[in-house]
């Protein structure tokens, strides 16, 4: 049988996804049009809603870079979530200790360092012992989750608070932003965009970036081309962890101002989708991260319509699957 | 009457016409050769007979009746068997399991009966097998024999063999043809796809020549001479590749007591000592699996070694692959897909591969894009790689065109030592000559080259000197004499 044209296959897949979403909405008894509108436009409803979207957009962007970095070296860093948590906790503790602008800078650096340290076992095992990074990073996530919960419930908990959280940073000890209209745009966003752009440049315009991409695309050919594949693998996972830790540190000193149980709403896992949805161009991380931020914000609004917020996750997951199918088809097409 | 008759076969793949109105008639009991260059359509034609492809037009008749095979399964049921160039043997299974695989006699197997039948088939052919041994213990000749037994196991009486001697030593190849002759005497029909003319002249009765997807001629072997056949295959007169005398004054590469440990922990190369002089094209002859791969990898730095290795006075023991590339080592890798290219990437991005750290290719922290653009054009034009532009993904080119590009790249950036593993793989005769001519030219400018090939005739024709590797031991025959080298390859001398 002759396969259907590519466009038609993608169309069918898209339609199937739309139907799944529709069924999900109908079974929850909501008006699909109303829900979709709320999902997509809630971000623009009020300055607060927009600020909340930006608060998610920033870590999605930075963690998107972290995942993308590893992905380009042919590695799945599932551990971004744990690296983000550990970075966020370290950043908070350091910023609380030091205070002021110095605390902000050292807090972000501490996050970076701890994120890289949290990736170290996985990077070493993968590069020099051949153990799969997916397994080790999942395990490291669990340790990070339990360890941060434990610390924030005891040793670093604010004794006056009624639930597991640290003290809150005073405003002068946090990263500020500039006021644009009603919305405060934190400098962390500028930094996030800067990280995406710098990473894109590094990946596409430097020899080190070229070698990373060769390693990810065909490591045997890389070894024949004089690339130290092990070292490239090791440093890619370390860099990925460092960026994820920086994301955590920044989240603490720029947006949250403290570390608490539930500091991450699963940013690290969503970031896997952000990176895949970004496509082959690192700059694609920016719109992809914004889409994630926007839909997760909309997810809060649909709760008022008695639809579970999981609908946003459902849509995002379907988008990622659809996109992967599309990319896969394109690759196969060029080979056939 | 012909046992096999293919009439007016045309096969299109999209816009590409792989076979254009080709016919083939094979007599029962014949050894029938189908010859032609890579890409002439030989394998495509055989896959049609074997039911693996259904032709765009034309008819297939077997034993006088028209057939319409929908898959190889139908062809096998019709007692047609094919051994492809790449053996379909699973190393982890035993020889007996491999023999039966896909042709078991039912859900429950009577292993004793299977063994008896297996012994029976083997003794008919004069082979002997340890049926309970793992297939990975077989050498290339053993694997080839097992493949032929697999056809007999399936009761094939029309056997298609695609380049069966590509991996065999001259002695094993002769033995193979003796068994094929025996099979033909017993009533089997053998269709042999090959590009080695001596075996056509010595063993076959009829020959069909294809070129560019068209039928050129169909003749009895007695009516044609070897040079005539070569011209029919290439389409123009061939002159002999000019031989030359090289007396190198200094060594580019010098190895002493050089040993390499293989994947199984055994010594794959055992204390080799040899030199490659400036200007010299040295061929390494040997049967596949005798340590060529390990030697090659150790020289390029992806595998460690013991002993001494010296490249233009530099000790290689301390040098990584990257250092060696900087010192002028260039590589034409054996497995193009895995070792030499990134298939999804453009020719331009593949042009940089291996050279990314060379000062000439650098500009600040990145690649010198202007130089890269200039070099990729040079690599494309050097051996006429057919492509639409340098931005085309290399994986979308034919294997032969990829090989031209990879060979051109290895001759670029002033090499001092070219390591080439089967550099002519997938190339037609003209392109093969062009590549060897290119190798000769870089050697004339002061480089040396080591060529690994399993095709002794190719090495004899193009190399200045031959080394032989057998069981990890390297010997240096006194002269380029085919018979003597053939004996060294199997350790018979």
PDB file of N, CA and C in Angstrom, chain A residues 72 201 204-208 210-211 213-215 217-227 231 331 334-335, chain B residues 297 300 302 321-322 325 331 333 337-342 344-345 349 352-354 356-357 362 365-367 396:
ATOM      1  N   UNK A  72      21.375  17.551  22.651  1.00  0.00           N
ATOM      2  CA  UNK A  72      22.242  17.699  21.493  1.00  0.00           C
ATOM      3  C   UNK A  72      23.452  16.776  21.562  1.00  0.00           C
ATOM      4  N   UNK A 201      24.310  30.519  20.048  1.00  0.00           N
ATOM      5  CA  UNK A 201      25.527  30.941  19.360  1.00  0.00           C
ATOM      6  C   UNK A 201      26.634  29.920  19.583  1.00  0.00           C
ATOM      7  N   UNK A 204      26.024  26.670  17.569  1.00  0.00           N
ATOM      8  CA  UNK A 204      26.071  26.720  16.111  1.00  0.00           C
ATOM      9  C   UNK A 204      27.321  27.389  15.565  1.00  0.00           C
ATOM     10  N   UNK A 205      28.002  28.144  16.398  1.00  0.00           N
ATOM     11  CA  UNK A 205      29.102  28.953  15.859  1.00  0.00           C
ATOM     12  C   UNK A 205      30.470  28.611  16.420  1.00  0.00           C
ATOM     13  N   UNK A 206      30.539  27.676  17.371  1.00  0.00           N
ATOM     14  CA  UNK A 206      31.865  27.357  17.893  1.00  0.00           C
ATOM     15  C   UNK A 206      32.226  25.907  17.579  1.00  0.00           C
ATOM     16  N   UNK A 207      33.511  25.654  17.573  1.00  0.00           N
ATOM     17  CA  UNK A 207      33.998  24.302  17.323  1.00  0.00           C
ATOM     18  C   UNK A 207      33.527  23.358  18.433  1.00  0.00           C
ATOM     19  N   UNK A 208      33.523  23.876  19.672  1.00  0.00           N
ATOM     20  CA  UNK A 208      33.063  23.041  20.791  1.00  0.00           C
ATOM     21  C   UNK A 208      31.602  22.633  20.580  1.00  0.00           C
ATOM     22  N   UNK A 210      30.080  22.397  17.684  1.00  0.00           N
ATOM     23  CA  UNK A 210      30.079  21.446  16.558  1.00  0.00           C
ATOM     24  C   UNK A 210      30.426  20.050  17.066  1.00  0.00           C
ATOM     25  N   UNK A 211      31.457  19.983  17.918  1.00  0.00           N
ATOM     26  CA  UNK A 211      31.876  18.673  18.427  1.00  0.00           C
ATOM     27  C   UNK A 211      30.797  18.037  19.295  1.00  0.00           C
ATOM     28  N   UNK A 213      27.576  18.471  18.874  1.00  0.00           N
ATOM     29  CA  UNK A 213      26.535  17.994  17.965  1.00  0.00           C
ATOM     30  C   UNK A 213      26.959  16.718  17.251  1.00  0.00           C
ATOM     31  N   UNK A 214      28.234  16.622  16.865  1.00  0.00           N
ATOM     32  CA  UNK A 214      28.715  15.394  16.220  1.00  0.00           C
ATOM     33  C   UNK A 214      28.585  14.233  17.201  1.00  0.00           C
ATOM     34  N   UNK A 215      28.984  14.462  18.445  1.00  0.00           N
ATOM     35  CA  UNK A 215      28.910  13.408  19.454  1.00  0.00           C
ATOM     36  C   UNK A 215      27.477  12.902  19.602  1.00  0.00           C
ATOM     37  N   UNK A 217      25.075  13.183  17.329  1.00  0.00           N
ATOM     38  CA  UNK A 217      24.510  12.634  16.095  1.00  0.00           C
ATOM     39  C   UNK A 217      25.147  11.298  15.727  1.00  0.00           C
ATOM     40  N   UNK A 218      26.443  11.136  15.982  1.00  0.00           N
ATOM     41  CA  UNK A 218      27.132   9.900  15.613  1.00  0.00           C
ATOM     42  C   UNK A 218      28.451   9.850  16.370  1.00  0.00           C
ATOM     43  N   UNK A 219      28.427   9.234  17.554  1.00  0.00           N
ATOM     44  CA  UNK A 219      29.611   9.310  18.407  1.00  0.00           C
ATOM     45  C   UNK A 219      30.790   8.536  17.830  1.00  0.00           C
ATOM     46  N   UNK A 220      30.520   7.472  17.071  1.00  0.00           N
ATOM     47  CA  UNK A 220      31.625   6.718  16.462  1.00  0.00           C
ATOM     48  C   UNK A 220      32.354   7.594  15.449  1.00  0.00           C
ATOM     49  N   UNK A 221      31.577   8.257  14.596  1.00  0.00           N
ATOM     50  CA  UNK A 221      32.194   9.167  13.627  1.00  0.00           C
ATOM     51  C   UNK A 221      32.941  10.266  14.375  1.00  0.00           C
ATOM     52  N   UNK A 222      32.410  10.675  15.524  1.00  0.00           N
ATOM     53  CA  UNK A 222      33.074  11.686  16.335  1.00  0.00           C
ATOM     54  C   UNK A 222      34.445  11.220  16.790  1.00  0.00           C
ATOM     55  N   UNK A 223      34.515   9.979  17.277  1.00  0.00           N
ATOM     56  CA  UNK A 223      35.797   9.444  17.730  1.00  0.00           C
ATOM     57  C   UNK A 223      36.792   9.380  16.572  1.00  0.00           C
ATOM     58  N   UNK A 224      36.312   8.999  15.390  1.00  0.00           N
ATOM     59  CA  UNK A 224      37.180   8.937  14.212  1.00  0.00           C
ATOM     60  C   UNK A 224      37.624  10.334  13.785  1.00  0.00           C
ATOM     61  N   UNK A 225      36.844  11.346  14.170  1.00  0.00           N
ATOM     62  CA  UNK A 225      37.189  12.717  13.795  1.00  0.00           C
ATOM     63  C   UNK A 225      38.013  13.389  14.894  1.00  0.00           C
ATOM     64  N   UNK A 226      38.513  12.603  15.830  1.00  0.00           N
ATOM     65  CA  UNK A 226      39.404  13.157  16.836  1.00  0.00           C
ATOM     66  C   UNK A 226      38.715  13.823  18.008  1.00  0.00           C
ATOM     67  N   UNK A 227      37.429  13.539  18.191  1.00  0.00           N
ATOM     68  CA  UNK A 227      36.720  14.129  19.324  1.00  0.00           C
ATOM     69  C   UNK A 227      36.844  13.188  20.522  1.00  0.00           C
ATOM     70  N   UNK A 231      34.822  12.814  27.168  1.00  0.00           N
ATOM     71  CA  UNK A 231      34.902  14.118  27.810  1.00  0.00           C
ATOM     72  C   UNK A 231      33.754  15.012  27.357  1.00  0.00           C
ATOM     73  N   UNK A 331      12.491  13.600   9.040  1.00  0.00           N
ATOM     74  CA  UNK A 331      13.794  12.965   8.949  1.00  0.00           C
ATOM     75  C   UNK A 331      13.727  11.762   8.020  1.00  0.00           C
ATOM     76  N   UNK A 334      13.627  12.720   4.375  1.00  0.00           N
ATOM     77  CA  UNK A 334      14.866  13.142   3.734  1.00  0.00           C
ATOM     78  C   UNK A 334      15.779  11.951   3.456  1.00  0.00           C
ATOM     79  N   UNK A 335      15.591  10.867   4.207  1.00  0.00           N
ATOM     80  CA  UNK A 335      16.420   9.697   3.925  1.00  0.00           C
ATOM     81  C   UNK A 335      15.867   8.863   2.786  1.00  0.00           C
TER      82      UNK A 335
ATOM     83  N   UNK B 297      42.505   0.667  13.657  1.00  0.00           N
ATOM     84  CA  UNK B 297      42.000   1.488  14.763  1.00  0.00           C
ATOM     85  C   UNK B 297      43.123   1.937  15.694  1.00  0.00           C
ATOM     86  N   UNK B 300      44.928   4.828  14.076  1.00  0.00           N
ATOM     87  CA  UNK B 300      44.244   6.123  14.072  1.00  0.00           C
ATOM     88  C   UNK B 300      43.912   6.600  15.479  1.00  0.00           C
ATOM     89  N   UNK B 302      41.826   5.125  18.005  1.00  0.00           N
ATOM     90  CA  UNK B 302      40.606   4.797  18.740  1.00  0.00           C
ATOM     91  C   UNK B 302      40.786   3.504  19.549  1.00  0.00           C
ATOM     92  N   UNK B 321      43.719  10.737  18.850  1.00  0.00           N
ATOM     93  CA  UNK B 321      43.306  10.823  17.446  1.00  0.00           C
ATOM     94  C   UNK B 321      43.420  12.263  16.951  1.00  0.00           C
ATOM     95  N   UNK B 322      43.005  13.190  17.793  1.00  0.00           N
ATOM     96  CA  UNK B 322      43.062  14.588  17.406  1.00  0.00           C
ATOM     97  C   UNK B 322      44.496  15.030  17.108  1.00  0.00           C
ATOM     98  N   UNK B 325      45.504  13.598  13.780  1.00  0.00           N
ATOM     99  CA  UNK B 325      44.923  14.330  12.645  1.00  0.00           C
ATOM    100  C   UNK B 325      45.726  15.610  12.419  1.00  0.00           C
ATOM    101  N   UNK B 331      41.830   9.677   7.288  1.00  0.00           N
ATOM    102  CA  UNK B 331      41.175   8.378   7.421  1.00  0.00           C
ATOM    103  C   UNK B 331      40.087   8.199   6.378  1.00  0.00           C
ATOM    104  N   UNK B 333      37.372   5.621   6.423  1.00  0.00           N
ATOM    105  CA  UNK B 333      36.941   4.587   7.361  1.00  0.00           C
ATOM    106  C   UNK B 333      36.242   3.451   6.626  1.00  0.00           C
ATOM    107  N   UNK B 337      28.856   4.799   7.047  1.00  0.00           N
ATOM    108  CA  UNK B 337      27.676   5.257   7.771  1.00  0.00           C
ATOM    109  C   UNK B 337      27.968   5.507   9.253  1.00  0.00           C
ATOM    110  N   UNK B 338      28.718   4.600   9.871  1.00  0.00           N
ATOM    111  CA  UNK B 338      28.962   4.707  11.307  1.00  0.00           C
ATOM    112  C   UNK B 338      30.181   5.548  11.650  1.00  0.00           C
ATOM    113  N   UNK B 339      31.204   5.501  10.800  1.00  0.00           N
ATOM    114  CA  UNK B 339      32.492   6.025  11.219  1.00  0.00           C
ATOM    115  C   UNK B 339      32.918   7.298  10.504  1.00  0.00           C
ATOM    116  N   UNK B 340      32.260   7.617   9.382  1.00  0.00           N
ATOM    117  CA  UNK B 340      32.826   8.692   8.566  1.00  0.00           C
ATOM    118  C   UNK B 340      31.915   9.895   8.368  1.00  0.00           C
ATOM    119  N   UNK B 341      30.628   9.721   8.553  1.00  0.00           N
ATOM    120  CA  UNK B 341      29.727  10.836   8.233  1.00  0.00           C
ATOM    121  C   UNK B 341      28.598  10.940   9.256  1.00  0.00           C
ATOM    122  N   UNK B 342      27.945  12.100   9.254  1.00  0.00           N
ATOM    123  CA  UNK B 342      26.675  12.246   9.950  1.00  0.00           C
ATOM    124  C   UNK B 342      25.631  12.375   8.842  1.00  0.00           C
ATOM    125  N   UNK B 344      22.431  12.859   8.413  1.00  0.00           N
ATOM    126  CA  UNK B 344      21.403  13.898   8.287  1.00  0.00           C
ATOM    127  C   UNK B 344      21.997  15.268   7.990  1.00  0.00           C
ATOM    128  N   UNK B 345      23.297  15.392   8.108  1.00  0.00           N
ATOM    129  CA  UNK B 345      23.924  16.700   7.941  1.00  0.00           C
ATOM    130  C   UNK B 345      24.327  16.944   6.496  1.00  0.00           C
ATOM    131  N   UNK B 349      28.661  20.524   6.284  1.00  0.00           N
ATOM    132  CA  UNK B 349      28.963  20.233   7.687  1.00  0.00           C
ATOM    133  C   UNK B 349      29.803  18.965   7.813  1.00  0.00           C
ATOM    134  N   UNK B 352      33.745  19.382   7.336  1.00  0.00           N
ATOM    135  CA  UNK B 352      34.557  19.835   8.466  1.00  0.00           C
ATOM    136  C   UNK B 352      34.973  18.663   9.356  1.00  0.00           C
ATOM    137  N   UNK B 353      34.214  17.579   9.292  1.00  0.00           N
ATOM    138  CA  UNK B 353      34.363  16.478  10.243  1.00  0.00           C
ATOM    139  C   UNK B 353      35.793  15.916  10.233  1.00  0.00           C
ATOM    140  N   UNK B 354      36.430  15.993  11.373  1.00  0.00           N
ATOM    141  CA  UNK B 354      37.820  15.547  11.491  1.00  0.00           C
ATOM    142  C   UNK B 354      38.783  16.718  11.417  1.00  0.00           C
ATOM    143  N   UNK B 356      37.923  19.872  12.307  1.00  0.00           N
ATOM    144  CA  UNK B 356      37.368  21.002  13.060  1.00  0.00           C
ATOM    145  C   UNK B 356      38.377  21.706  13.959  1.00  0.00           C
ATOM    146  N   UNK B 357      39.466  21.009  14.318  1.00  0.00           N
ATOM    147  CA  UNK B 357      40.460  21.641  15.182  1.00  0.00           C
ATOM    148  C   UNK B 357      41.709  22.090  14.411  1.00  0.00           C
ATOM    149  N   UNK B 362      39.969  27.011  11.315  1.00  0.00           N
ATOM    150  CA  UNK B 362      39.487  27.782  12.449  1.00  0.00           C
ATOM    151  C   UNK B 362      39.388  29.263  12.127  1.00  0.00           C
ATOM    152  N   UNK B 365      36.697  31.357  17.757  1.00  0.00           N
ATOM    153  CA  UNK B 365      36.229  30.155  18.438  1.00  0.00           C
ATOM    154  C   UNK B 365      35.494  29.204  17.504  1.00  0.00           C
ATOM    155  N   UNK B 366      35.253  29.630  16.273  1.00  0.00           N
ATOM    156  CA  UNK B 366      34.415  28.830  15.381  1.00  0.00           C
ATOM    157  C   UNK B 366      35.139  28.355  14.137  1.00  0.00           C
ATOM    158  N   UNK B 367      34.337  27.969  13.159  1.00  0.00           N
ATOM    159  CA  UNK B 367      34.839  27.455  11.891  1.00  0.00           C
ATOM    160  C   UNK B 367      34.952  28.616  10.906  1.00  0.00           C
ATOM    161  N   UNK B 396      21.403  11.534   1.706  1.00  0.00           N
ATOM    162  CA  UNK B 396      20.501  11.385   0.566  1.00  0.00           C
ATOM    163  C   UNK B 396      21.270  11.054  -0.716  1.00  0.00           C
TER     164      UNK B 396
END
